Amino acid sequence: PAASPEEPPLLLFETPVYHCNVSDSGSICLDLLREKWTSAFTVPKALEAVRLLLAHPIPDDAQRQWIAELTISHVVSKGADRRYADAAAACVRKEAARSLSEWRAQWGC
């Protein structure tokens, strides 16, 4: 942003992500990227925070509650409840397996 580093960077996922803290439109629900941002943070620190969020979801601050519920069930069952893992894997197969030419077609390149 023009006011950087006073305002957080706008980070979005282009590829759909099956995660309770990422919206259907790719926006990331992370306090560091909103009200907790300070000029002491950097873009690399923000990217690291997003990486950690992907590995450690915060169901209490979910953008998609139904995924948060599956995430909690998966964690509580120590992985025995496979609904979250199976849905996430299906999303990866569908959305992250595009070829470069498919991405170019989607982006109009």
PDB file of C-alpha atoms in Angstrom, residues 5-108:
ATOM      1  CA  PRO A   5       4.913   0.340   6.276  1.00  0.00           C
ATOM      2  CA  GLU A   6       2.145   1.988   8.318  1.00  0.00           C
ATOM      3  CA  GLU A   7      -0.548  -0.220   6.741  1.00  0.00           C
ATOM      4  CA  PRO A   8      -0.432  -3.983   6.314  1.00  0.00           C
ATOM      5  CA  PRO A   9       0.181  -5.443   2.873  1.00  0.00           C
ATOM      6  CA  LEU A  10      -2.792  -6.883   1.026  1.00  0.00           C
ATOM      7  CA  LEU A  11      -2.097 -10.597   0.807  1.00  0.00           C
ATOM      8  CA  LEU A  12      -4.552 -12.821  -1.061  1.00  0.00           C
ATOM      9  CA  PHE A  13      -4.506 -16.382  -2.294  1.00  0.00           C
ATOM     10  CA  GLU A  14      -5.138 -16.689  -6.017  1.00  0.00           C
ATOM     11  CA  THR A  15      -5.447 -20.472  -5.851  1.00  0.00           C
ATOM     12  CA  PRO A  16      -8.429 -21.550  -3.728  1.00  0.00           C
ATOM     13  CA  VAL A  17      -7.274 -22.802  -0.330  1.00  0.00           C
ATOM     14  CA  TYR A  18      -9.291 -25.192   1.835  1.00  0.00           C
ATOM     15  CA  HIS A  19      -8.587 -23.550   5.178  1.00  0.00           C
ATOM     16  CA  CYS A  20     -10.859 -22.089   7.830  1.00  0.00           C
ATOM     17  CA  ASN A  21      -8.892 -18.825   7.996  1.00  0.00           C
ATOM     18  CA  VAL A  22      -8.972 -18.179   4.240  1.00  0.00           C
ATOM     19  CA  SER A  23     -12.173 -16.963   2.577  1.00  0.00           C
ATOM     20  CA  ASP A  24     -13.601 -18.187  -0.714  1.00  0.00           C
ATOM     21  CA  SER A  25     -12.188 -15.029  -2.311  1.00  0.00           C
ATOM     22  CA  GLY A  26      -8.683 -15.718  -0.945  1.00  0.00           C
ATOM     23  CA  SER A  27      -8.579 -13.136   1.848  1.00  0.00           C
ATOM     24  CA  ILE A  28      -6.660 -14.191   4.937  1.00  0.00           C
ATOM     25  CA  CYS A  29      -8.135 -13.827   8.408  1.00  0.00           C
ATOM     26  CA  LEU A  30      -5.062 -12.999  10.462  1.00  0.00           C
ATOM     27  CA  ASP A  31      -4.930 -10.206  13.038  1.00  0.00           C
ATOM     28  CA  LEU A  32      -1.362  -9.355  12.008  1.00  0.00           C
ATOM     29  CA  LEU A  33      -2.730  -8.379   8.594  1.00  0.00           C
ATOM     30  CA  ARG A  34      -5.405  -6.196  10.161  1.00  0.00           C
ATOM     31  CA  GLU A  35      -5.526  -4.449  13.526  1.00  0.00           C
ATOM     32  CA  LYS A  36      -2.269  -5.882  14.948  1.00  0.00           C
ATOM     33  CA  TRP A  37      -0.077  -4.574  12.103  1.00  0.00           C
ATOM     34  CA  THR A  38       2.633  -2.097  13.100  1.00  0.00           C
ATOM     35  CA  SER A  39       5.470  -0.499  11.187  1.00  0.00           C
ATOM     36  CA  ALA A  40       7.814  -2.914  12.987  1.00  0.00           C
ATOM     37  CA  PHE A  41       6.498  -5.771  10.827  1.00  0.00           C
ATOM     38  CA  THR A  42       7.827  -6.499   7.368  1.00  0.00           C
ATOM     39  CA  VAL A  43       6.399  -8.309   4.366  1.00  0.00           C
ATOM     40  CA  PRO A  44       8.671 -11.323   4.982  1.00  0.00           C
ATOM     41  CA  LYS A  45       7.372 -11.486   8.578  1.00  0.00           C
ATOM     42  CA  ALA A  46       3.794 -11.278   7.280  1.00  0.00           C
ATOM     43  CA  LEU A  47       4.454 -14.116   4.826  1.00  0.00           C
ATOM     44  CA  GLU A  48       5.959 -16.208   7.617  1.00  0.00           C
ATOM     45  CA  ALA A  49       2.863 -15.543   9.746  1.00  0.00           C
ATOM     46  CA  VAL A  50       0.652 -16.733   6.878  1.00  0.00           C
ATOM     47  CA  ARG A  51       2.795 -19.869   6.492  1.00  0.00           C
ATOM     48  CA  LEU A  52       2.385 -20.588  10.209  1.00  0.00           C
ATOM     49  CA  LEU A  53      -1.361 -19.952  10.000  1.00  0.00           C
ATOM     50  CA  LEU A  54      -1.666 -22.489   7.194  1.00  0.00           C
ATOM     51  CA  ALA A  55       0.088 -25.072   9.366  1.00  0.00           C
ATOM     52  CA  HIS A  56      -1.775 -24.100  12.550  1.00  0.00           C
ATOM     53  CA  PRO A  57      -5.354 -22.937  11.815  1.00  0.00           C
ATOM     54  CA  ILE A  58      -7.189 -20.704  14.278  1.00  0.00           C
ATOM     55  CA  PRO A  59     -10.758 -22.095  14.287  1.00  0.00           C
ATOM     56  CA  ASP A  60     -11.933 -19.397  16.719  1.00  0.00           C
ATOM     57  CA  ASP A  61     -11.241 -16.735  14.064  1.00  0.00           C
ATOM     58  CA  ALA A  62     -12.625 -18.620  11.066  1.00  0.00           C
ATOM     59  CA  GLN A  63     -13.869 -17.129   7.822  1.00  0.00           C
ATOM     60  CA  ARG A  64     -15.534 -20.431   6.924  1.00  0.00           C
ATOM     61  CA  GLN A  65     -17.044 -21.972  10.049  1.00  0.00           C
ATOM     62  CA  TRP A  66     -17.847 -25.354   8.500  1.00  0.00           C
ATOM     63  CA  ILE A  67     -14.160 -25.868   7.706  1.00  0.00           C
ATOM     64  CA  ALA A  68     -13.265 -24.782  11.249  1.00  0.00           C
ATOM     65  CA  GLU A  69     -15.602 -27.443  12.638  1.00  0.00           C
ATOM     66  CA  LEU A  70     -13.980 -30.117  10.463  1.00  0.00           C
ATOM     67  CA  THR A  71     -10.534 -28.849  11.495  1.00  0.00           C
ATOM     68  CA  ILE A  72     -11.429 -29.158  15.181  1.00  0.00           C
ATOM     69  CA  SER A  73     -12.853 -32.662  14.663  1.00  0.00           C
ATOM     70  CA  HIS A  74      -9.687 -33.694  12.824  1.00  0.00           C
ATOM     71  CA  VAL A  75      -7.453 -32.396  15.627  1.00  0.00           C
ATOM     72  CA  VAL A  76      -9.574 -33.759  18.492  1.00  0.00           C
ATOM     73  CA  SER A  77      -9.731 -37.196  16.849  1.00  0.00           C
ATOM     74  CA  LYS A  78      -5.949 -37.109  16.283  1.00  0.00           C
ATOM     75  CA  GLY A  79      -6.524 -37.538  12.564  1.00  0.00           C
ATOM     76  CA  ALA A  80      -9.074 -40.350  12.768  1.00  0.00           C
ATOM     77  CA  ASP A  81     -11.799 -38.017  11.454  1.00  0.00           C
ATOM     78  CA  ARG A  82     -10.592 -37.731   7.862  1.00  0.00           C
ATOM     79  CA  ARG A  83     -13.267 -35.343   6.532  1.00  0.00           C
ATOM     80  CA  TYR A  84     -11.008 -32.266   6.767  1.00  0.00           C
ATOM     81  CA  ALA A  85      -7.919 -33.978   5.334  1.00  0.00           C
ATOM     82  CA  ASP A  86      -9.898 -35.603   2.528  1.00  0.00           C
ATOM     83  CA  ALA A  87     -11.640 -32.347   1.547  1.00  0.00           C
ATOM     84  CA  ALA A  88      -8.347 -30.433   1.648  1.00  0.00           C
ATOM     85  CA  ALA A  89      -6.668 -33.064  -0.535  1.00  0.00           C
ATOM     86  CA  ALA A  90      -9.550 -32.928  -3.017  1.00  0.00           C
ATOM     87  CA  CYS A  91      -9.216 -29.138  -3.176  1.00  0.00           C
ATOM     88  CA  VAL A  92      -5.488 -29.436  -3.888  1.00  0.00           C
ATOM     89  CA  ARG A  93      -6.103 -31.990  -6.639  1.00  0.00           C
ATOM     90  CA  LYS A  94      -8.741 -29.770  -8.227  1.00  0.00           C
ATOM     91  CA  GLU A  95      -7.269 -26.301  -7.781  1.00  0.00           C
ATOM     92  CA  ALA A  96      -3.500 -26.607  -7.421  1.00  0.00           C
ATOM     93  CA  ALA A  97      -2.878 -29.065 -10.222  1.00  0.00           C
ATOM     94  CA  ARG A  98      -3.455 -26.611 -13.068  1.00  0.00           C
ATOM     95  CA  SER A  99      -0.845 -26.377 -15.765  1.00  0.00           C
ATOM     96  CA  LEU A 100       0.868 -23.117 -16.645  1.00  0.00           C
ATOM     97  CA  SER A 101      -1.267 -22.810 -19.774  1.00  0.00           C
ATOM     98  CA  GLU A 102      -4.440 -23.281 -17.703  1.00  0.00           C
ATOM     99  CA  TRP A 103      -3.316 -20.520 -15.305  1.00  0.00           C
ATOM    100  CA  ARG A 104      -2.534 -18.228 -18.232  1.00  0.00           C
ATOM    101  CA  ALA A 105      -5.983 -18.861 -19.686  1.00  0.00           C
ATOM    102  CA  GLN A 106      -7.608 -18.093 -16.331  1.00  0.00           C
ATOM    103  CA  TRP A 107      -5.599 -14.886 -15.913  1.00  0.00           C
ATOM    104  CA  GLY A 108      -6.052 -13.818 -19.529  1.00  0.00           C
TER     105      GLY A 108
END
